[in-house]
XYZ file of C-alpha atoms in Angstrom:
536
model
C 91.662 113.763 124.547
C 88.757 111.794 126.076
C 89.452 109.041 128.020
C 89.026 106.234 125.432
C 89.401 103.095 127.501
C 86.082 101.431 127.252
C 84.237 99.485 130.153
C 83.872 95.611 129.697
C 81.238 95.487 127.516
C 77.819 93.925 129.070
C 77.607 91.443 125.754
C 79.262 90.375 122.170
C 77.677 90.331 118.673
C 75.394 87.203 118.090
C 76.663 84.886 115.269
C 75.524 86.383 112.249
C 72.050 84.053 110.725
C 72.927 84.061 106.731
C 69.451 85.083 106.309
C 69.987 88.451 108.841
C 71.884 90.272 106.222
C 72.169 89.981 102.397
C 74.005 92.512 99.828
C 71.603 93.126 97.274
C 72.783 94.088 93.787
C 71.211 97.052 92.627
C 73.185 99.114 89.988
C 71.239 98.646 87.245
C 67.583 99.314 89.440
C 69.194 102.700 90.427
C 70.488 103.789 87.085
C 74.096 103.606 87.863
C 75.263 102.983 84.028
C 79.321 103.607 84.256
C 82.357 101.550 82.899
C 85.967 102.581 83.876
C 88.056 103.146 80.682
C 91.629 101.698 81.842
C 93.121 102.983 78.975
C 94.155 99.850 77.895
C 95.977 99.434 74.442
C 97.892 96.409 74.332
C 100.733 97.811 75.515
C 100.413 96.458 78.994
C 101.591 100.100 80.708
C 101.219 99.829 84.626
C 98.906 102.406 85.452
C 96.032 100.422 83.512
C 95.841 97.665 86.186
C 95.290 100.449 89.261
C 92.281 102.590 89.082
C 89.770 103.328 90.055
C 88.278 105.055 93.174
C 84.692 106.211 94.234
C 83.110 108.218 96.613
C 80.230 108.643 98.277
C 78.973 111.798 99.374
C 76.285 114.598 99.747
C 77.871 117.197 97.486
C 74.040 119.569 97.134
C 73.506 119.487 100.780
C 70.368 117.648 100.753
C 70.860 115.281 103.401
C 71.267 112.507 100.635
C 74.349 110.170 100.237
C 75.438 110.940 96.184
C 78.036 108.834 94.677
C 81.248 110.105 92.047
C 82.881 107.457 90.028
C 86.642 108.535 89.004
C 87.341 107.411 85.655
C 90.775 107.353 83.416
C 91.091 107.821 79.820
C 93.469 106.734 76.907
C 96.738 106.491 77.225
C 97.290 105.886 73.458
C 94.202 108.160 71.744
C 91.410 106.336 70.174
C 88.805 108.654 69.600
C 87.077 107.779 73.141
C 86.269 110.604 76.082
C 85.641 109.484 79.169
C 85.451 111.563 82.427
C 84.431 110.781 86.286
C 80.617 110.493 86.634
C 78.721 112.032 89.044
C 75.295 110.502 90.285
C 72.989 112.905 92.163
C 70.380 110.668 95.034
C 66.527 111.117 93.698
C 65.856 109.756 97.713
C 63.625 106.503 95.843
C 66.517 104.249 95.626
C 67.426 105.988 91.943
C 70.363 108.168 90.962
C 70.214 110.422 87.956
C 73.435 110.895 86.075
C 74.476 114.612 86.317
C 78.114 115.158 85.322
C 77.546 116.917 82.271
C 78.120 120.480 82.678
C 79.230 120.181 87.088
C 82.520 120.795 86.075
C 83.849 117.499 86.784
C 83.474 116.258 83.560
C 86.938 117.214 81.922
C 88.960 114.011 80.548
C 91.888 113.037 82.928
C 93.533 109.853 83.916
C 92.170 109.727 87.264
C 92.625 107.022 90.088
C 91.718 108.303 93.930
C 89.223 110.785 95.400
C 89.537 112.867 98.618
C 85.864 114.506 100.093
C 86.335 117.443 102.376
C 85.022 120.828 103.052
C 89.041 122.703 102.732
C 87.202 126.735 102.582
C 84.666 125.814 105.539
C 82.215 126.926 103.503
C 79.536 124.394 103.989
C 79.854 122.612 100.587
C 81.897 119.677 100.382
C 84.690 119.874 97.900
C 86.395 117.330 95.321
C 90.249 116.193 95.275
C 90.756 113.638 92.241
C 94.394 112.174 92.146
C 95.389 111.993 88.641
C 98.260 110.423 86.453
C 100.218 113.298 85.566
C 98.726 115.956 87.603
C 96.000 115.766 89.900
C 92.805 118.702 90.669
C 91.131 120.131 93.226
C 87.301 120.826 92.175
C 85.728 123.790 94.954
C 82.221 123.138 95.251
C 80.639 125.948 94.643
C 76.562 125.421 94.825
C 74.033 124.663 92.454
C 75.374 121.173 91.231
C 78.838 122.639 89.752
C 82.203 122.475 90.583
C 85.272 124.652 90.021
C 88.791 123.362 89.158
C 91.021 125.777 91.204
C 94.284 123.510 91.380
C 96.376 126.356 90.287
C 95.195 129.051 92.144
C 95.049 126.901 95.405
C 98.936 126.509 94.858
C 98.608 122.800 94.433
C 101.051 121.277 91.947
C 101.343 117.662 92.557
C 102.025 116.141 88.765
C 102.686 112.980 89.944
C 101.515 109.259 89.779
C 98.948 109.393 92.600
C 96.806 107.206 94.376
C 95.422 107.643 97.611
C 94.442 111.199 99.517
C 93.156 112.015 102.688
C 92.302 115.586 104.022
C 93.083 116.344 107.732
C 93.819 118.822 110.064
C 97.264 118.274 111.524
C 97.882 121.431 112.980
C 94.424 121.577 114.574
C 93.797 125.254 113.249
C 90.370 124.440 112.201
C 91.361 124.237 108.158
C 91.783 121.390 106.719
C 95.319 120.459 104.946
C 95.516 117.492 102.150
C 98.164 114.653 102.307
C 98.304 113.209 99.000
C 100.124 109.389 98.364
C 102.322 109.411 95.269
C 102.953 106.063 93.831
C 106.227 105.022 91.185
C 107.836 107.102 88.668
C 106.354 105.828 85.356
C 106.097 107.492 81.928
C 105.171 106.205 78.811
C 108.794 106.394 77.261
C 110.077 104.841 80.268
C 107.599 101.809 80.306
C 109.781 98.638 80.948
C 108.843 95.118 79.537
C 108.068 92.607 82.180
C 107.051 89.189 81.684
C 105.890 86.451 83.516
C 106.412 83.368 80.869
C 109.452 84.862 79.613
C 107.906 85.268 76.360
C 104.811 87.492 75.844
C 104.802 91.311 78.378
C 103.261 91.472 81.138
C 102.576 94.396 83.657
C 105.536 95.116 85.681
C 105.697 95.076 89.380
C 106.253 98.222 91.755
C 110.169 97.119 91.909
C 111.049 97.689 88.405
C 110.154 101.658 88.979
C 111.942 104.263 91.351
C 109.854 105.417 94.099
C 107.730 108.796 94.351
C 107.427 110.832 97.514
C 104.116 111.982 98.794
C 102.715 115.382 99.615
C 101.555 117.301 102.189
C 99.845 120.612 101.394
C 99.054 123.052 104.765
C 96.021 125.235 104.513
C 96.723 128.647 104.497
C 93.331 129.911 104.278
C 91.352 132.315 101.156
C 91.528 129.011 99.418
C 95.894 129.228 99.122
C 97.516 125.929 99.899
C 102.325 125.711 100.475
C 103.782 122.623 99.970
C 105.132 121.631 103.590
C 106.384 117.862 102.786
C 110.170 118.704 103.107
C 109.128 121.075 106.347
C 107.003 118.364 108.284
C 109.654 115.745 107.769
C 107.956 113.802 105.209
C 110.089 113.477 102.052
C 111.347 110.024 101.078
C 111.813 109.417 97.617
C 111.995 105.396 97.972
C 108.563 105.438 98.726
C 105.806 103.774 96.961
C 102.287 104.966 98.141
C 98.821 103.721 97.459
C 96.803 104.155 100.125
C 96.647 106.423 103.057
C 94.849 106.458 106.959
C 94.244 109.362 109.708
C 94.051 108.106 113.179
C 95.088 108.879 116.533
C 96.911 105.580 117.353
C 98.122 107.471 120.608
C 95.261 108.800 121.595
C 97.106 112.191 122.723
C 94.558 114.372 120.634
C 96.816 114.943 117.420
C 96.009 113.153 113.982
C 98.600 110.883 113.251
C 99.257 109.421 109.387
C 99.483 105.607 108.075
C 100.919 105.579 104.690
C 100.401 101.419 102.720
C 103.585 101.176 100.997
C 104.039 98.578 97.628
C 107.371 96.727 98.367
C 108.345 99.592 100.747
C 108.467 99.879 104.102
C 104.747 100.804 105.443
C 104.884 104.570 107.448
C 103.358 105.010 110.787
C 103.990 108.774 111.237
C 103.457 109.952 114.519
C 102.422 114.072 114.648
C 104.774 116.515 117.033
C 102.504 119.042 117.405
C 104.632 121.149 116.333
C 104.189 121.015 112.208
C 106.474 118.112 112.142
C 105.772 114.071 111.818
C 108.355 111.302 113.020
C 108.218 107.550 111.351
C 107.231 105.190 114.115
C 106.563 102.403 111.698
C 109.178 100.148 112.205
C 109.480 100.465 115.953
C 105.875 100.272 116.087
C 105.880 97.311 113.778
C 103.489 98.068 111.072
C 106.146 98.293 108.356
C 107.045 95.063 107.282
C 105.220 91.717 107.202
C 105.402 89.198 109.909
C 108.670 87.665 107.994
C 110.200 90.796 107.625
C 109.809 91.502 104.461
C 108.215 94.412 102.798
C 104.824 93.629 101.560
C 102.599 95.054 98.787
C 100.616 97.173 100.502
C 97.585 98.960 98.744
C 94.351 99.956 100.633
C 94.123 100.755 104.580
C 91.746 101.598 107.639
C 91.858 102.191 111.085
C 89.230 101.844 113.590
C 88.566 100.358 117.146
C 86.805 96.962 116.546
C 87.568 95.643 120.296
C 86.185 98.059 122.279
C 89.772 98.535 123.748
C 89.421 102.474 122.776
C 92.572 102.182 120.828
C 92.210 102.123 116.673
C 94.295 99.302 115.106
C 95.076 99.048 111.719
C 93.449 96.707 108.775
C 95.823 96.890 105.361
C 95.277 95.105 102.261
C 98.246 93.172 100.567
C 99.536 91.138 97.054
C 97.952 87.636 96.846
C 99.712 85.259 98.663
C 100.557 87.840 101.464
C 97.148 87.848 103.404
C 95.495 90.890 105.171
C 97.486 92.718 108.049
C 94.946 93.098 110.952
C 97.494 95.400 113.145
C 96.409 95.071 117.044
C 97.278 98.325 118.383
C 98.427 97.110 121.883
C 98.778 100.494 123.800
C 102.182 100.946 124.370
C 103.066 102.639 121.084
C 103.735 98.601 119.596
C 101.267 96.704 117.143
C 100.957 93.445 116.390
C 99.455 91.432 113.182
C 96.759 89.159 114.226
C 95.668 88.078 110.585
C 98.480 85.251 110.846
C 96.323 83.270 113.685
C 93.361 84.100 112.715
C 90.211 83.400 110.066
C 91.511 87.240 108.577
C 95.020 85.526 107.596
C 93.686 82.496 106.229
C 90.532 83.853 104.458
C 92.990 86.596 102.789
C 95.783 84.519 101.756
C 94.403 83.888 97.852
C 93.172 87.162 97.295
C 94.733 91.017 96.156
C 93.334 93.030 98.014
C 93.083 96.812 97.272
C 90.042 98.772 98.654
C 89.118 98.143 102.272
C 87.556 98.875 105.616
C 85.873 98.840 108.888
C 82.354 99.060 109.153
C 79.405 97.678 111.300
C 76.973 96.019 108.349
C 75.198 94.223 111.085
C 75.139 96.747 113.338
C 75.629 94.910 116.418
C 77.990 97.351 117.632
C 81.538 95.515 116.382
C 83.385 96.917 113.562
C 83.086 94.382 110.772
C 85.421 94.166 107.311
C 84.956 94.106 104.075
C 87.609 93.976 101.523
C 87.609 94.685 97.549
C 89.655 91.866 95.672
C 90.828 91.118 92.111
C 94.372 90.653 90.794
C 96.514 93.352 87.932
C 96.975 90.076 85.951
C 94.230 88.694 83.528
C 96.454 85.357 82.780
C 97.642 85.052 86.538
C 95.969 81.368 86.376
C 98.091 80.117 83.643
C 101.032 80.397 86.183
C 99.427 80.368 89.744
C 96.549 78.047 89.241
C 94.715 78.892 92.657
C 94.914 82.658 92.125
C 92.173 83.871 89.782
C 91.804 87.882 88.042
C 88.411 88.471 89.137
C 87.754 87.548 92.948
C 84.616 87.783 95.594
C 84.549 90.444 98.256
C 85.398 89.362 101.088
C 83.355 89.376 104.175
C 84.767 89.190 107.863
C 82.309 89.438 110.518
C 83.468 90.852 113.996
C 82.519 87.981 116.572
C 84.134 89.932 119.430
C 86.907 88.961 121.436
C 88.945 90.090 118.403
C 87.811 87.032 116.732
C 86.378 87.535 113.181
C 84.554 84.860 110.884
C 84.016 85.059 107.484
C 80.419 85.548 106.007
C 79.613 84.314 102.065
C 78.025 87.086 101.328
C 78.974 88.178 98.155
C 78.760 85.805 94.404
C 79.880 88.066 91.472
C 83.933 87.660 91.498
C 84.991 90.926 90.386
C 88.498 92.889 89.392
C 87.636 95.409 92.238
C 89.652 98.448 93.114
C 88.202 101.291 95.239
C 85.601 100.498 98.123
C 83.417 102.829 99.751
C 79.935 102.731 102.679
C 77.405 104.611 103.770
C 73.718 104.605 103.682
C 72.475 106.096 100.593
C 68.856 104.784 101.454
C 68.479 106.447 104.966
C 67.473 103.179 106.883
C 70.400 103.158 108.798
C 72.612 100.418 107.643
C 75.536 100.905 106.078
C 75.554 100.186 101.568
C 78.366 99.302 100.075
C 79.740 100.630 96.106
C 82.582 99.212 94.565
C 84.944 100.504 91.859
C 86.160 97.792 89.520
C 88.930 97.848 86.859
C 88.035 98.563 83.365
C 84.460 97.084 84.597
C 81.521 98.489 85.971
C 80.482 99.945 89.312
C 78.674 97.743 91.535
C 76.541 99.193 94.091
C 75.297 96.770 97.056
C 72.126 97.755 99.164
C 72.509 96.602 102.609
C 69.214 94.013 103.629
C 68.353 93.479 106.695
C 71.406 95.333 108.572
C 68.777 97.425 109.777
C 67.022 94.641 112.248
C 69.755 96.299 114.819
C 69.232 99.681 116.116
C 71.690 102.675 115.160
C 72.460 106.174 115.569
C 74.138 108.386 112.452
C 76.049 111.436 113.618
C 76.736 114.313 111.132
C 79.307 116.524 112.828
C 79.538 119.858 111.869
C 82.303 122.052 113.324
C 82.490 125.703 114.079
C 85.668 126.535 115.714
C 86.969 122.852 114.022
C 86.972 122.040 110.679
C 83.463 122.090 109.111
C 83.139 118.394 108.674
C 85.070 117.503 112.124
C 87.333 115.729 110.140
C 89.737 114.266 113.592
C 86.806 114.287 116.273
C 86.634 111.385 118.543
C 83.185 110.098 119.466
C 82.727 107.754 122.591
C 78.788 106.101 122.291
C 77.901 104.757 125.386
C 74.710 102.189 125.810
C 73.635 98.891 127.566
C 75.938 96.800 125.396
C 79.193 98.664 126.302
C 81.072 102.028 125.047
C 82.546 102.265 121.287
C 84.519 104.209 119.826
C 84.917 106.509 116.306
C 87.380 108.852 114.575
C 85.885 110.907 111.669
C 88.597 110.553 109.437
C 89.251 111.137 105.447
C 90.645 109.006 103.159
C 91.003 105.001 103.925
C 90.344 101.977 101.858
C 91.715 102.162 98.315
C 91.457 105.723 96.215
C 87.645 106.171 97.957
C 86.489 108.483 100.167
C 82.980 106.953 102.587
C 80.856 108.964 104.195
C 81.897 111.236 106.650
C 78.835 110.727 109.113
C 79.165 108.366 111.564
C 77.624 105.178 112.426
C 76.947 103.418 115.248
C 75.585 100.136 115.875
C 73.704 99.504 118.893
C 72.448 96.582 118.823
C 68.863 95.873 120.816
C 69.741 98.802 122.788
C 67.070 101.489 122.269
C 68.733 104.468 124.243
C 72.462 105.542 124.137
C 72.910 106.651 127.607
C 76.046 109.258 126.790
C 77.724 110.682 123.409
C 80.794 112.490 123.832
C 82.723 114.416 121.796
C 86.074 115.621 121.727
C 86.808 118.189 118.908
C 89.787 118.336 116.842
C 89.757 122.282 118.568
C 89.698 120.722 122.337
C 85.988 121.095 122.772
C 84.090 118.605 124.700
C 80.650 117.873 123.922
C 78.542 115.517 126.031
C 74.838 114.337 125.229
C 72.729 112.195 127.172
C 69.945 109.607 126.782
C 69.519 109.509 122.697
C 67.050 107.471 121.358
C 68.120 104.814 118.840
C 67.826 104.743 115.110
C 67.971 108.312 114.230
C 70.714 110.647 112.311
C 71.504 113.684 114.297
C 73.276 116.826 113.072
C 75.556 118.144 116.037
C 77.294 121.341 116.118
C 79.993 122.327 117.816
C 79.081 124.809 121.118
């Protein structure tokens, strides 16, 4: 593994001016018409209040960000169909609705979405968790997409949520962890209630648990169950959202699992096939009184320059955001109590989130999705509303953060994904929202920084270099990125990477250490530019 400990850095990220950056609605001036179909009934059934995810990714290979919006269905027919929608870039700002006939337009309950390329092929391909059963779509060319769940050997009829691809073995294929939520059926739907009087949607406790999945890559497209094998069975668990990093830094992807009302899972990789739970000893699994919290989206990235990746998870209301410091020495601690992250958090449910640099000053900011499973929560929590604002946390450096109004609609938001759909280098941001609309926000002014995108493509590695570490070195100091699958809430962003730089016009050294132990160094690379880099 490189040598991730960054130099001081020369400078920290100017105060944000509120007239620097704005998030500028523009879903209906791009054509973006969807509404996610719950599959509400009256019956108040519990998967209802958790979908859904999005994506955004190139799946023609144009060089254009494209977004898929995962959609349920019905639980009790009424004459509806509703499927995902997929929305192929026109490169003017506009996306043109092409789902009919790609093959993703079957009728499913769907929640989460996983983007990688699993046959190396070149195409990125499609993994939507499900209610009931979940499918892998293969990508094959030309705008359509093949479901091949059966044939890859991939039979996980569960409740899922959350899935990240990765490549744990390092063998240059890339395997699929998949986050199964509660045991729930129709005929076993319980009756909750929060007045004692009229149902309500139950909470994660009133359910047995579900144990997630992990599916090794075998190669010709054939995928064996391993979960049992790489010591990652646990039936009390209660998974929503998932994270790849390499909290170690000894070279080996390592897996965060966000637990509701269970334990969270740090699982630290062997290298040998196997994973060991470091999560309590590390502690990431419980909240800072001990308790188990409820957990639902996740990231990981290095926002302090330290060149270790700490951990950002979203909770219930009343629980806050846990901002895990990754301190070195195999121990994290929660910052978000002390900080503006705790107290700016503490109101809201938070499902999808992340790190990203909006600004691109070079500091990993956050943004996290909010909105609550209850429409009548304010009848018995007054100061707790269904339909919240996004929340904005600006990365002032010194592991300080500062929140930024940013955002007006409230909405009932679920999955949260970035990337830069319009190619002018700051990051845009597209929300999922619950048996609502998508919102897509253009990015303003982010762009007054200067930047550098980096496409990886392996050869020897995985095709998307899904586990690389990239060090980018400039005036300002040395950062630090992971590209890594999964994150936030049942989304998947873009796997390109972006770096903020700042003023500084050159970045003096990129290096890259690839998931197969190949080092990669440029030198002197001009500023605000995407580059494609191979693997030697």
């Amino acid at each position: 593994m490189l040598a991730l400990l960054a130099a001081a850095p020369a400078s920290f990220p100017i105060p944000p001016d509120d007239n620097a950056v704005r998030f500028t609605d523009v879903t209906a001036a791009a054509s973006i018409r969807f509404t996610h179909n719950a599959g509400r009934s009256g019956k108040k059934w519990l998967p209802e209040t958790m979908g859904p995810g999005c994506a955004f990714f190139d799946f023609d290979g144009d060089g254009w960000l494209d977004i898929l919006l995962i959609n349920g269905k019905d639980l009790v027919p009424r004459g509806r169909h509703t499927t995902a929608a997929l929305y192929r870039n026109n490169r003017d700002g506009t996306f043109t609705d092409v789902t009919k006939g790609s093959g993703l337009d079957i009728e499913i309950y769907g929640m989460g979405v996983a983007i990688g390329d699993y046959d190396n092929d070149g195409r990125d391909d499609v993994y939507i968790t499900a209610l009931g059963g979940d499918h892998l779509f293969h990508n094959e060319g030309g705008g359509h997409f093949r479901d091949v769940t059966r044939e890859a050997g991939i039979a996980n009829a569960a409740f899922s949520a959350g899935a990240a691809w990765l490549d744990y073995d390092r063998d240059g294929k890339l395997d699929l962890f998949i986050a199964n939520y509660v045991q729930w059926t129709p005929q076993g739907d319980l009756w909750c209630s929060l007045d004692g009087a009229t149902k309500s949607y139950c909470t994660p406790e009133s359910y047995k648990g579900a144990s997630s999945r992990l599916y090794h890559n075998l190669g010709g497209g054939k995928f064996e169950d391993v979960t049992e094998k790489a010591g990652l069975a646990d039936p009390t668990a209660k998974s929503l959202g998932v994270t790849v990093l390499d909290y170690n830094n000894d070279g080996w992807p390592d897996i965060f699992v966000a637990n509701d009302t269970q334990p969270n899972k740090l699982y630290r990789n062997l290298r040998n096939g196997r994973f060991q739970d470091e999560g309590l000893a590390a502690g990431v699994a419980f909240g800072e009184d001990g308790v188990a919290r409820g957990a639902m989206g996740v990231d990981a990235a290095d926002y302090d320059r330290s060149g270790r990746q700490h951990l950002i998870v979203g909770n219930f209301a009343n629980q806050m955001l846990g901002l895990y410091h990754n301190e070195g020495n195999g121990l994290f601690v929660d910052e978000a109590p002390r900080s503006t992250v705790g107290r700016a958090s503490l109101l809201s449910l938070t499902f999808g989130l992340f790190f990203f640099d909006y600004d691109l000053d070079g500091y990993p900011d956050i943004l996290a999705a909010n909105g609550h499973i209850e429409e009548q929560i304010g009848r018995v929590q007054p100061k707790i509303q269904y339909a919240e604002l996004p929340l904005l946390l600006h990365n002032a450096g010194h592991g300080k953060f500062d929140q930024v109004n940013a955002f007006t609609r409230p909405l009932v938001a679920r999955g949260a994904a970035y990337g830069d759909f319009d190619r002018d280098g700051d990051l845009d941001v597209l929300l999922a929202t619950n048996n609502g609309p998508a919102v897509l926000y253009r990015n303003d002014g982010g762009n007054r920084n200067r930047w550098l995108q980096l496409k990886l493509v392996g050869s020897k590695s995985n095709r998307d270099g899904i586990g690389a570490a990239v060090r980018v070195t400039s005036a300002g100091g040395a950062q630090m990125q992971m590209v890594h699958s999964g994150s936030s809430y049942c989304s998947a962003s873009d796997l390109a990477l972006t770096f903020g730089l700042g003023k500084d016009t050159l970045a003096t050294a990129i290096e890259i250490e690839w998931p197969s132990g190949t080092r990669q160094q440029l030198a002197n690379v001009n500023s605000n530019q995407r580059l494609v880099v191979k693997e030697p």
